[in-house]
Coordinates of C-alpha atoms and ligand atoms in Angstrom, one line a residue:
X1455 CA 25.2 5.1 -54.7
X1456 CA 28.0 5.2 -52.1
X1457 CA 25.7 6.7 -49.4
X1458 CA 23.8 3.4 -48.8
X1459 CA 26.4 1.5 -46.9
X1460 CA 26.9 4.5 -44.7
X1461 CA 23.3 4.6 -43.9
X1462 CA 23.3 0.8 -43.1
X1463 CA 26.4 1.3 -40.8
X1464 CA 24.4 4.2 -38.9
X1465 CA 21.4 2.0 -38.4
X1466 CA 23.4 -0.7 -36.9
X1467 CA 25.1 1.7 -34.6
X1468 CA 21.7 3.1 -33.4
X1469 CA 20.2 -0.4 -32.9
X1470 CA 23.3 -1.4 -30.9
X1471 CA 23.0 1.6 -28.6
X1472 CA 19.2 0.9 -28.1
X1473 CA 19.7 -2.5 -27.3
X1474 CA 22.5 -1.9 -24.7
X1475 CA 21.1 1.3 -23.3
X1476 CA 17.4 0.1 -22.8
X1477 CA 16.5 -2.1 -20.0
X1478 CA 13.3 -3.2 -21.6
X1479 CA 10.3 -3.3 -19.3
X1480 CA 8.9 -6.0 -17.0
X1481 CA 6.2 -6.7 -19.5
X1482 CA 8.7 -7.2 -22.3
X1483 CA 10.4 -9.7 -20.0
X1484 CA 7.2 -11.6 -19.4
X1485 CA 6.5 -11.7 -23.0
X1486 CA 10.0 -13.1 -23.8
X1487 CA 9.3 -15.8 -21.0
X1488 CA 6.1 -16.7 -22.8
X1489 CA 3.8 -15.6 -20.2
X1490 CA 2.8 -12.0 -21.4
X1491 CA 1.2 -9.4 -19.2
X1492 CA -2.6 -9.1 -19.5
X1493 CA -2.7 -6.2 -17.2
X1494 CA 0.0 -3.7 -16.3
X1495 CA -0.7 -0.8 -14.0
X1496 CA 1.8 1.8 -12.7
X1497 CA 1.7 5.5 -11.9
X1498 CA 5.5 5.7 -11.7
X1499 CA 6.7 4.3 -15.1
X1500 CA 6.1 2.5 -18.3
X1501 CA 6.3 -1.2 -18.0
X1502 CA 6.9 -2.0 -21.7
X1503 CA 10.1 -0.3 -23.2
X1504 CA 7.8 0.9 -26.2
X1505 CA 5.1 2.2 -24.0
X1506 CA 4.4 6.1 -24.2
X1507 CA 0.6 6.0 -23.6
X1508 CA -1.6 6.8 -20.6
X1509 CA -0.3 5.9 -17.1
X1510 CA -2.9 7.4 -14.9
X1511 CA -5.6 10.2 -14.8
X1512 CA -5.8 12.8 -12.0
X1513 CA -8.7 15.1 -11.2
X1514 CA -8.2 18.5 -9.4
X1515 CA -10.4 20.1 -6.7
X1516 CA -10.4 23.4 -8.0
X1517 CA -12.6 22.9 -11.1
X1518 CA -13.0 19.0 -11.4
X1519 CA -11.1 18.8 -14.6
X1520 CA -8.9 15.9 -15.3
X1521 CA -5.5 15.3 -17.1
X1522 CA -3.7 12.2 -18.1
X1523 CA -0.1 11.7 -17.1
X1524 CA 2.2 9.9 -19.6
X1525 CA 5.9 8.8 -19.3
X1526 CA 8.5 11.4 -20.0
X1527 CA 9.7 9.2 -23.0
X1528 CA 8.7 5.8 -24.4
X1529 CA 9.5 3.1 -21.7
X1530 CA 10.2 6.0 -19.2
X1531 CA 9.4 7.5 -15.7
X1532 CA 6.0 9.3 -15.5
X1533 CA 5.9 12.9 -16.0
X1534 CA 5.3 14.0 -12.4
X1535 CA 6.2 17.6 -13.3
X1536 CA 3.1 17.6 -15.5
X1537 CA 1.0 16.5 -12.5
X1538 CA 2.6 19.2 -10.3
X1539 CA 1.7 22.0 -12.7
X1540 CA -1.7 20.8 -13.1
X1541 CA -2.3 20.2 -9.4
X1542 CA -0.6 23.5 -8.2
X1543 CA -2.7 25.2 -5.4
X1544 CA -5.2 22.7 -5.2
X1545 CA -5.8 19.0 -4.4
X1546 CA -5.7 16.1 -6.9
X1547 CA -7.1 12.5 -6.8
X1548 CA -6.0 9.5 -9.0
X1549 CA -9.1 8.8 -10.9
X1550 CA -7.9 6.2 -13.4
X1551 CA -4.7 3.7 -13.3
X1552 CA -4.6 2.7 -16.9
X1553 CA -3.7 -0.7 -18.2
X1554 CA -0.6 -0.6 -20.3
X1555 CA -1.2 -4.1 -21.9
X1556 CA -3.6 -3.0 -24.7
X1557 CA -6.5 -4.9 -23.2
X1558 CA -8.1 -1.8 -21.5
X1559 CA -8.0 -3.4 -18.0
X1560 CA -8.1 0.0 -16.4
X1561 CA -8.5 0.3 -12.6
X1562 CA -11.2 2.9 -11.5
X1563 CA -12.9 3.8 -8.2
X1564 CA -14.3 0.6 -6.8
X1565 CA -18.1 0.2 -6.3
X1566 CA -19.7 -1.1 -3.1
X1567 CA -19.6 -4.8 -2.2
X1568 CA -20.8 -7.5 0.1
X1569 CA -18.4 -6.5 3.1
X1570 CA -18.7 -2.8 2.8
X1571 CA -20.1 0.2 1.0
X1572 CA -17.1 2.6 0.4
X1573 CA -17.4 6.2 2.2
X1574 CA -18.6 8.1 -0.8
X1575 CA -22.2 9.1 -0.9
X1576 CA -22.9 6.5 -3.8
X1577 CA -21.2 3.8 -1.6
X1578 CA -18.1 4.0 -4.0
X1579 CA -14.6 3.7 -2.2
X1580 CA -12.5 6.8 -2.0
X1581 CA -9.9 7.8 -4.6
X1582 CA -6.3 8.1 -3.7
X1583 CA -4.5 11.3 -3.3
X1584 CA -2.3 12.1 -6.3
X1585 CA 0.7 13.4 -3.9
X1586 CA 0.6 10.9 -1.0
X1587 CA 3.3 8.6 -2.2
X1588 CA 6.3 10.6 -3.7
X1589 CA 9.2 8.6 -5.0
X1590 CA 12.2 9.2 -7.4
X1591 CA 13.1 6.5 -10.0
X1592 CA 16.6 6.9 -11.1
X1593 CA 16.5 10.3 -9.8
X1594 CA 13.3 11.3 -11.6
X1595 CA 10.3 12.3 -9.4
X1596 CA 7.2 10.1 -9.6
X1597 CA 4.0 9.3 -7.4
X1598 CA 2.7 6.0 -6.2
X1599 CA -0.8 5.2 -5.0
X1600 CA -1.2 5.7 -1.4
X1601 CA -4.2 3.7 -0.2
X1602 CA -5.8 4.8 3.2
X1603 CA -8.6 2.6 4.6
X1604 CA -11.8 3.3 2.6
X1605 CA -9.8 3.8 -0.7
X1606 CA -10.0 1.2 -3.5
X1607 CA -9.7 0.5 -7.2
X1608 CA -11.2 -2.2 -9.4
X1609 CA -12.1 -3.5 -12.9
X1610 CA -15.0 -6.2 -12.7
X1611 CA -14.9 -6.6 -16.5
X1612 CA -11.2 -7.3 -17.1
X1613 CA -10.3 -9.1 -20.3
X1614 CA -7.6 -12.0 -20.5
X1615 CA -7.2 -12.4 -16.7
X1616 CA -7.2 -16.1 -15.4
X1617 CA -10.5 -17.7 -14.7
X1618 CA -11.3 -20.9 -13.1
X1619 CA -8.1 -23.0 -12.5
X1620 CA -6.1 -21.6 -15.2
X1621 CA -2.5 -20.2 -14.6
X1622 CA -1.5 -16.7 -13.9
X1623 CA 1.4 -14.7 -12.3
X1624 CA 1.5 -11.4 -10.9
X1625 CA 3.9 -9.0 -9.0
X1626 CA 3.5 -5.7 -7.3
X1627 CA 5.9 -3.1 -5.7
X1628 CA 4.6 -1.9 -2.4
X1629 CA 6.0 0.5 0.4
X1630 CA 7.2 -2.0 3.0
X1631 CA 6.6 0.5 5.8
X1632 CA 2.9 1.3 5.1
X1633 CA 0.6 -1.4 6.0
X1634 CA -1.8 -2.4 8.8
X1635 CA -3.8 -5.5 10.0
X1636 CA -7.1 -4.5 8.3
X1637 CA -8.5 -6.6 5.6
X1638 CA -7.3 -6.5 2.9
X1639 CA -4.5 -4.6 1.1
X1640 CA -4.6 -6.8 -2.2
X1641 CA -3.6 -6.5 -5.8
X1642 CA -4.8 -9.2 -8.1
X1643 CA -7.6 -11.6 -9.2
X1644 CA -11.0 -11.2 -7.5
X1645 CA -14.9 -11.8 -7.8
X1646 CA -16.7 -10.0 -10.7
X1647 CA -19.7 -9.2 -8.5
X1648 CA -17.8 -7.6 -5.4
X1649 CA -19.0 -10.4 -3.0
X1650 CA -17.5 -13.2 -1.3
X1651 CA -18.6 -16.0 -3.6
X1652 CA -16.5 -18.7 -1.9
X1653 CA -13.1 -20.4 -1.3
X1654 CA -10.9 -20.2 -4.4
X1655 CA -12.7 -17.4 -6.0
X1656 CA -9.6 -15.0 -5.7
X1657 CA -5.8 -15.0 -6.3
X1658 CA -4.4 -11.9 -5.3
X1659 CA -1.1 -10.6 -3.6
X1660 CA -1.8 -9.5 0.0
X1661 CA 0.7 -7.2 2.0
X1662 CA 0.2 -6.3 5.7
X1663 CA 0.2 -7.9 9.2
X1664 CA -3.3 -9.2 9.5
X1665 CA -3.2 -12.3 11.7
X1666 CA -6.9 -13.6 11.2
X1667 CA -5.8 -16.3 8.9
X1668 CA -2.2 -17.2 7.9
X1669 CA 0.9 -15.5 9.2
X1670 CA 4.6 -15.6 8.5
X1671 CA 7.7 -15.4 10.9
X1672 CA 7.8 -12.6 13.4
X1673 CA 5.3 -9.9 13.7
X1674 CA 5.0 -8.9 10.0
X1675 CA 4.2 -7.4 7.6
X1676 CA 4.0 -10.4 5.4
X1677 CA 3.4 -11.1 1.6
X1678 CA 0.7 -13.5 1.5
X1679 CA -2.0 -14.6 -0.9
X1680 CA -5.7 -13.8 -0.6
X1681 CA -7.4 -16.8 -2.0
X1682 CA -10.8 -15.7 -0.5
X1683 CA -11.8 -16.5 3.1
X1684 CA -8.1 -16.9 3.9
X1685 CA -4.9 -15.1 3.6
X1686 CA -2.4 -17.8 3.0
X1687 CA 1.3 -17.8 3.6
X1688 CA 1.6 -21.3 2.7
X1689 CA -0.4 -24.5 2.1
X1690 CA -2.4 -24.3 5.4
X1691 CA -3.9 -21.1 7.0
X1692 CA -1.3 -21.3 9.8
X1693 CA 2.0 -19.9 10.2
X1694 CA 4.6 -20.4 7.7
X1695 CA 8.0 -19.6 9.1
X1696 CA 9.6 -19.3 5.7
X1697 CA 7.5 -16.4 4.9
X1698 CA 9.4 -13.5 6.5
X1699 CA 8.6 -10.3 8.0
X1700 CA 9.3 -7.6 5.6
X1701 CA 11.7 -4.8 6.4
X1702 CA 12.6 -3.0 3.2
X1703 CA 11.2 0.4 2.3
X1704 CA 10.3 -1.1 -1.2
X1705 CA 9.2 -4.5 -1.5
X1706 CA 8.6 -6.7 -4.7
X1707 CA 5.8 -9.1 -4.0
X1708 CA 4.8 -12.1 -6.2
X1709 CA 2.1 -14.6 -6.2
X1710 CA 1.5 -17.2 -9.1
X1711 CA -0.7 -20.2 -9.5
X1712 CA -1.6 -23.0 -11.8
X1713 CA -3.5 -26.3 -11.2
X1714 CA -2.5 -27.7 -7.7
X1715 CA 0.5 -25.5 -7.6
X1716 CA 1.1 -22.1 -6.5
X1717 CA 4.0 -19.8 -5.0
X1718 CA 4.8 -16.6 -3.0
X1719 CA 8.1 -14.9 -3.7
X1720 CA 9.6 -11.7 -2.6
X1721 CA 12.5 -9.4 -2.5
X1722 CA 13.8 -5.9 -1.7
X1723 CA 12.7 -3.9 -4.7
X1724 CA 15.7 -1.7 -4.4
X1725 CA 18.4 -4.3 -4.3
X1726 CA 19.2 -8.1 -4.5
X1727 CA 17.1 -11.0 -5.9
X1728 CA 14.0 -12.9 -5.3
X1729 CA 13.4 -15.4 -2.6
X1730 CA 10.8 -18.2 -2.6
X1731 CA 8.6 -18.1 0.6
X1732 CA 6.1 -20.9 -0.5
X1733 CA 6.0 -23.0 -3.6
X1734 CA 3.8 -26.1 -3.5
X1735 CA 0.4 -27.7 -3.4
X1736 CA -2.8 -25.9 -3.0
X1737 CA -4.6 -25.6 0.2
X1738 CA -6.4 -28.7 1.2
X1739 CA -9.4 -27.1 2.4
X1740 CA -12.4 -27.6 0.1
X1741 CA -12.7 -24.9 -2.6
X1742 CA -9.0 -24.2 -3.2
X1743 CA -8.2 -27.2 -5.5
X1744 CA -9.2 -26.6 -8.3
X1745 CA -9.5 -22.9 -8.0
X1746 CA -12.5 -20.9 -9.2
X1747 CA -10.7 -17.6 -10.2
X1748 CA -13.2 -15.0 -11.5
X1749 CA -10.9 -12.7 -13.3
X1750 CA -11.8 -9.2 -11.9
X1751 CA -8.9 -7.0 -10.8
X1752 CA -8.7 -5.2 -7.5
X1753 CA -6.2 -2.8 -5.7
X1754 CA -6.1 -1.9 -2.1
X1755 CA -9.4 -3.8 -1.0
X1756 CA -10.6 -7.4 -0.5
X1757 CA -12.7 -9.2 -3.1
X1758 CA -15.9 -8.4 -1.3
X1759 CA -14.8 -4.8 -1.0
X1760 CA -13.5 -5.1 2.6
X1761 CA -11.9 -1.5 3.0
X1762 CA -10.1 -1.5 6.3
X1763 CA -6.6 -1.8 5.0
X1764 CA -3.8 0.5 4.1
X1765 CA -0.6 0.3 1.9
X1766 CA 1.0 1.9 -1.0
X1767 CA 1.2 0.5 -4.6
X1768 CA 3.8 1.6 -7.1
X1769 CA 3.5 -0.8 -10.1
X1770 CA 2.1 -4.3 -10.7
X1771 CA 1.2 -6.6 -13.5
X1772 CA -0.8 -9.8 -14.1
X1773 CA 0.3 -12.4 -16.7
X1774 CA -1.3 -15.2 -18.5
X1775 CA 0.5 -18.5 -17.8
X1776 CA 2.7 -19.3 -14.8
X1777 CA 5.9 -17.5 -15.1
X1778 CA 9.2 -19.2 -14.7
X1779 CA 11.5 -18.3 -11.8
X1780 CA 14.1 -17.2 -14.5
X1781 CA 11.6 -14.8 -15.9
X1782 CA 10.8 -13.4 -12.5
X1783 CA 14.4 -13.1 -11.8
X1784 CA 14.9 -10.8 -14.8
X1785 CA 11.8 -8.9 -13.6
X1786 CA 13.3 -8.3 -10.3
X1787 CA 16.6 -7.2 -11.9
X1788 CA 14.6 -4.7 -14.0
X1789 CA 12.9 -3.3 -10.9
X1790 CA 16.1 -2.9 -9.0
X1791 CA 17.6 -1.1 -12.1
X1792 CA 14.5 1.2 -12.0
X1793 CA 16.1 2.6 -8.8
X1794 CA 13.2 3.4 -6.5
X1795 CA 14.0 5.8 -3.8
X1796 CA 11.7 7.5 -1.2
X1797 CA 10.8 11.0 -2.4
X1798 CA 10.5 14.3 -0.2
X1799 CA 7.3 14.2 1.9
X1800 CA 7.3 18.0 2.9
X1801 CA 7.5 21.3 1.0
X1802 CA 7.0 25.1 1.8
X1803 CA 8.3 26.8 5.0
X1804 CA 10.4 24.4 6.7
X1805 CA 9.6 23.2 10.3
X1806 CA 12.5 22.7 12.6
X1807 CA 12.5 19.6 14.9
X1808 CA 12.8 20.8 18.7
X1809 CA 11.4 24.3 17.9
X1810 CA 8.1 25.8 19.5
X1811 CA 5.6 26.9 16.8
X1812 CA 2.3 28.7 16.5
X1813 CA -0.1 28.2 13.6
X1814 CA -2.2 31.1 12.5
X1815 CA -5.4 30.9 10.5
X1816 CA -5.3 32.7 7.0
X1817 CA -9.1 32.7 6.3
X1818 CA -10.3 36.3 6.1
X1819 CA -12.2 37.3 9.3
X1820 CA -10.6 34.6 11.3
X1821 CA -6.9 35.4 10.8
X1822 CA -6.3 36.5 14.3
X1823 CA -6.9 32.9 15.5
X1824 CA -4.3 30.1 16.1
X1825 CA -4.6 26.4 16.4
X1826 CA -4.9 25.7 20.2
X1827 CA -6.5 23.2 22.3
X1828 CA -9.0 23.0 25.4
X1829 CA -8.3 19.6 27.0
X1830 CA -8.3 17.1 24.2
X1831 CA -10.2 19.3 21.8
X1832 CA -8.2 21.1 19.0
X1833 CA -9.7 24.5 18.2
X1834 CA -8.8 28.1 17.1
X1835 CA -8.6 30.8 19.5
X1836 CA -7.6 34.6 19.4
X1837 CA -4.1 34.8 20.8
X1838 CA -2.0 38.0 21.3
X1839 CA 1.2 39.0 22.8
X1840 CA -0.9 40.0 25.9
X1841 CA -2.9 36.8 26.4
X1842 CA -2.7 34.9 29.5
X1843 CA 0.3 32.5 29.6
X1844 CA -2.0 29.5 29.9
X1845 CA -3.6 30.5 26.6
X1846 CA -0.3 31.1 25.0
X1847 CA 0.9 27.6 26.0
X1848 CA -2.3 26.1 24.7
X1849 CA -1.5 27.7 21.3
X1850 CA 2.1 26.6 21.2
X1851 CA 3.3 23.2 19.8
X1852 CA 6.8 21.7 20.0
X1853 CA 7.9 20.2 16.4
X1854 CA 9.1 16.6 16.7
X1855 CA 10.1 14.2 14.3
X1856 CA 6.9 12.4 12.9
X1857 CA 6.0 9.6 15.3
X1858 CA 4.9 7.4 12.3
X1859 CA 7.1 8.6 9.6
X1860 CA 10.3 10.2 10.1
X1861 CA 10.0 12.2 6.8
X1862 CA 7.1 14.1 8.3
X1863 CA 6.3 15.7 11.7
X1864 CA 4.2 15.5 14.9
X1865 CA 3.1 18.3 17.0
X1866 CA 3.7 18.0 20.8
X1867 CA 1.5 20.1 23.2
X1868 CA 3.8 22.8 25.0
X1869 CA 1.6 22.6 28.2
X1870 CA 1.0 18.9 28.1
X1871 CA 4.3 17.2 27.3
X1872 CA 3.9 13.7 25.9
X1873 CA 0.7 14.6 24.2
X1874 CA 0.3 15.3 20.5
X1875 CA -2.1 16.4 17.9
X1876 CA -3.7 13.5 16.3
X1877 CA -6.7 12.7 14.2
X1878 CA -9.5 10.4 15.2
X1879 CA -12.5 9.9 13.0
X1880 CA -11.0 12.9 11.1
X1881 CA -11.4 15.2 14.0
X1882 CA -8.3 16.5 15.6
X1883 CA -7.6 15.7 19.4
X1884 CA -4.8 16.2 21.7
X1885 CA -3.9 12.8 23.1
X1886 CA -1.1 11.1 25.3
X1887 CA 1.2 9.0 23.1
X1888 CA 0.1 5.5 24.2
X1889 CA 3.1 4.0 22.1
X1890 CA 0.6 2.3 19.5
X1891 CA 1.4 2.2 15.9
X1892 CA -2.2 3.9 15.3
X1893 CA -1.4 6.8 17.6
X1894 CA 2.1 7.3 15.8
X1895 CA 0.4 7.2 12.4
X1896 CA -2.6 9.4 13.4
X1897 CA -0.2 12.0 14.9
X1898 CA 2.0 12.2 11.8
X1899 CA 1.6 15.2 9.5
X1900 CA 3.4 16.3 6.4
X1901 CA 3.5 20.1 5.8
X1902 CA 3.5 21.2 2.1
X1903 CA 3.1 24.8 0.8
X1904 CA 0.0 26.5 1.7
X1905 CA -2.7 25.8 -0.8
X1906 CA -3.9 29.6 -0.8
X1907 CA -0.2 30.6 -1.1
X1908 CA 0.2 31.5 2.5
X1909 CA 2.4 29.5 4.8
X1910 CA 1.7 25.7 5.0
X1911 CA -1.0 23.2 4.4
X1912 CA -0.5 20.2 6.8
X1913 CA -1.4 17.0 5.3
X1914 CA -2.3 13.9 7.2
X1915 CA 0.3 11.1 6.6
X1916 CA -2.2 8.4 6.8
X1917 CA -5.0 10.1 5.0
X1918 CA -3.2 12.3 2.3
X1919 CA -6.5 13.5 0.8
X1920 CA -7.0 15.3 4.1
X1921 CA -5.3 18.4 5.6
X1922 CA -5.5 20.2 8.9
X1923 CA -8.8 22.4 8.8
X1924 CA -10.5 24.9 11.0
X1925 CA -14.2 24.6 10.6
X1926 CA -16.6 26.2 13.1
X1927 CA -13.3 27.0 15.0
X1928 CA -12.8 23.4 15.5
X1929 CA -9.9 21.2 14.1
X1930 CA -10.1 18.5 11.6
X1931 CA -8.4 16.7 8.8
X1932 CA -10.6 17.4 6.0
X1933 CA -10.8 16.5 2.3
X1934 CA -11.8 19.0 -0.5
X1935 CA -15.3 17.8 -0.9
X1936 CA -16.5 14.7 0.7
X1937 CA -19.4 13.4 3.0
X1938 CA -18.5 15.3 6.2
X1939 CA -19.7 19.0 6.8
X1940 CA -16.1 19.7 7.4
X1941 CA -15.2 18.5 3.9
X1942 CA -17.0 21.5 2.3
X1943 CA -15.3 22.9 -0.6
X1944 CA -16.2 26.5 0.2
X1945 CA -13.0 28.3 1.3
X1946 CA -11.1 25.1 1.5
X1947 CA -7.8 26.5 0.3
X1948 CA -7.9 29.2 2.9
X1949 CA -9.2 27.0 5.7
X1950 CA -6.3 24.6 5.3
X1951 CA -3.5 27.1 5.1
X1952 CA -1.9 28.3 8.3
X1953 CA 1.1 30.5 8.8
X1954 CA 3.8 29.1 11.4
X1955 CA 5.7 31.4 13.5
X1956 CA 7.7 31.1 16.6
X1957 CA 5.6 29.7 19.5
X1958 CA 4.0 32.0 22.1
X1959 CA 5.6 29.7 24.8
Ligands
NAG3209 C1 -16.8 19.0 -8.3 O1 -17.8 18.0 -8.2 C2 -18.7 17.7 -7.1 C3 -19.5 16.6 -7.4 O2 -19.1 15.6 -8.1 C4 -19.3 19.0 -6.6 O3 -20.0 18.9 -5.5 C5 -18.3 20.2 -6.5 O4 -19.0 21.3 -6.4 C6 -17.5 20.4 -7.9 N1 -16.5 21.3 -7.5 C7 -16.4 22.3 -8.3 C8 -15.2 23.2 -7.9 O5 -16.9 22.7 -9.2
NAG3210 C1 19.6 6.7 -14.9 O1 19.9 8.0 -15.4 C2 21.1 8.2 -15.9 C3 21.4 9.6 -16.2 O2 20.8 10.4 -15.2 C4 21.2 7.4 -17.2 O3 22.5 7.6 -17.7 C5 20.8 5.9 -17.0 O4 20.8 5.3 -18.1 C6 19.6 5.7 -16.4 N1 19.4 4.4 -16.0 C7 18.2 3.9 -16.3 C8 18.1 2.6 -15.9 O5 17.4 4.4 -16.9

């Protein structure tokens, strides 16, 4: 009899702890605001406080099997350790990014479209590496979706997304330092037939420094809206100086639209509050008012499968209805509280900036060969302590801080100072540093523990599905299976593993 009041009191206590200890998720906040999520995508965390289901699926190269990554607990961060275990000593791709909203609006490998067929043999786009974008959330490891040119995800049969001129909102968290000017790194509403069906047939968040259509202040990158046949920073496809260049490592990007009204908003995803970069009437050019939204969902590509862009996506949602600024403020506070921090890009035997290194092949029958160069060609050559000085220098590399990302490295030629190993069309070359962003990024590599258990495997920063590989004694960045002969899965782990030692010269 007397136990009942005690039980009641215990329940009240537990509820109080949950209410004060739980942040809720962004989609709980959108629901409270009356504009619920109809799609919620994240490889890093649950976006509802009660969500403990599938976040994403990965496929590993060793046997083509898949596994599903779920949060560590309801509402929590993704179980990255489960991915690390499943993907140990092989490569892994993100095959599905699940919709947490319950509507089944999952994102999968994007099909060919009007602008481009993807690089896969069936014309589909590439899938992202599962390890290209490591982060921590409140100290807990997770992985984002690193989109290289040619990579894209899509759902052409989404349910509950805005169509026609109806209202919607969306946000995404991107890497503010990973972008380019290609078309178009987008997340949001697009055509259902993968083709450009005209002005106003898209409403998606764009991030990058494309200057073909609209621009913002400075040299970019900017948050803009891809409304089809135009990236808009404001009402006209001209410069909107209220749309700033983004400088933060993590960026919250928002776009929302309703009849003859739309807005672009943004913030540092790690601190502070949102600013409004545009809020007002629709573009006056024919086709954008009213809108003709079609309701497919894209990630990393344009509505017509334009595949030239790059960027990193961590999480994003789409809503039904036009979210209030107050709702979006609470979502930004939730994002800040998630505590995104960049993760370690390298692992395995450590490289030391300023040192001279040699990189020895580990494939049986070739393991007296080292990564070397003859002019601009990167090759492998047999080098010994009694080799000529010229050959020793050709096979020695000075480790420098990554030209395109300081968390990784670049390899400067010992005999040609100022020239670095870079990839070009996935072939390794030694080129002079011409100071361009492209050269810097193409010359940036992130070593991890060797996939065959020896030394290091040296991942391309910009194409993290690809590693340094020797193939027919020539250097490439190769994926574990793919359309190029040098992507052959036979002896892949051995061909991408190199033992680093002190340089010959
Ligand atoms: C994985 O599947 C691809 C084709 O989809 C095939 O070419 C490859 O051999 C498979 N890999 C393994 C390890 O079975
Ligand atoms: C972050 O982690 C700490 C302990 O590691 C925990 O006390 C805190 O509640 C966490 N914050 C969030 C927002 O989950």
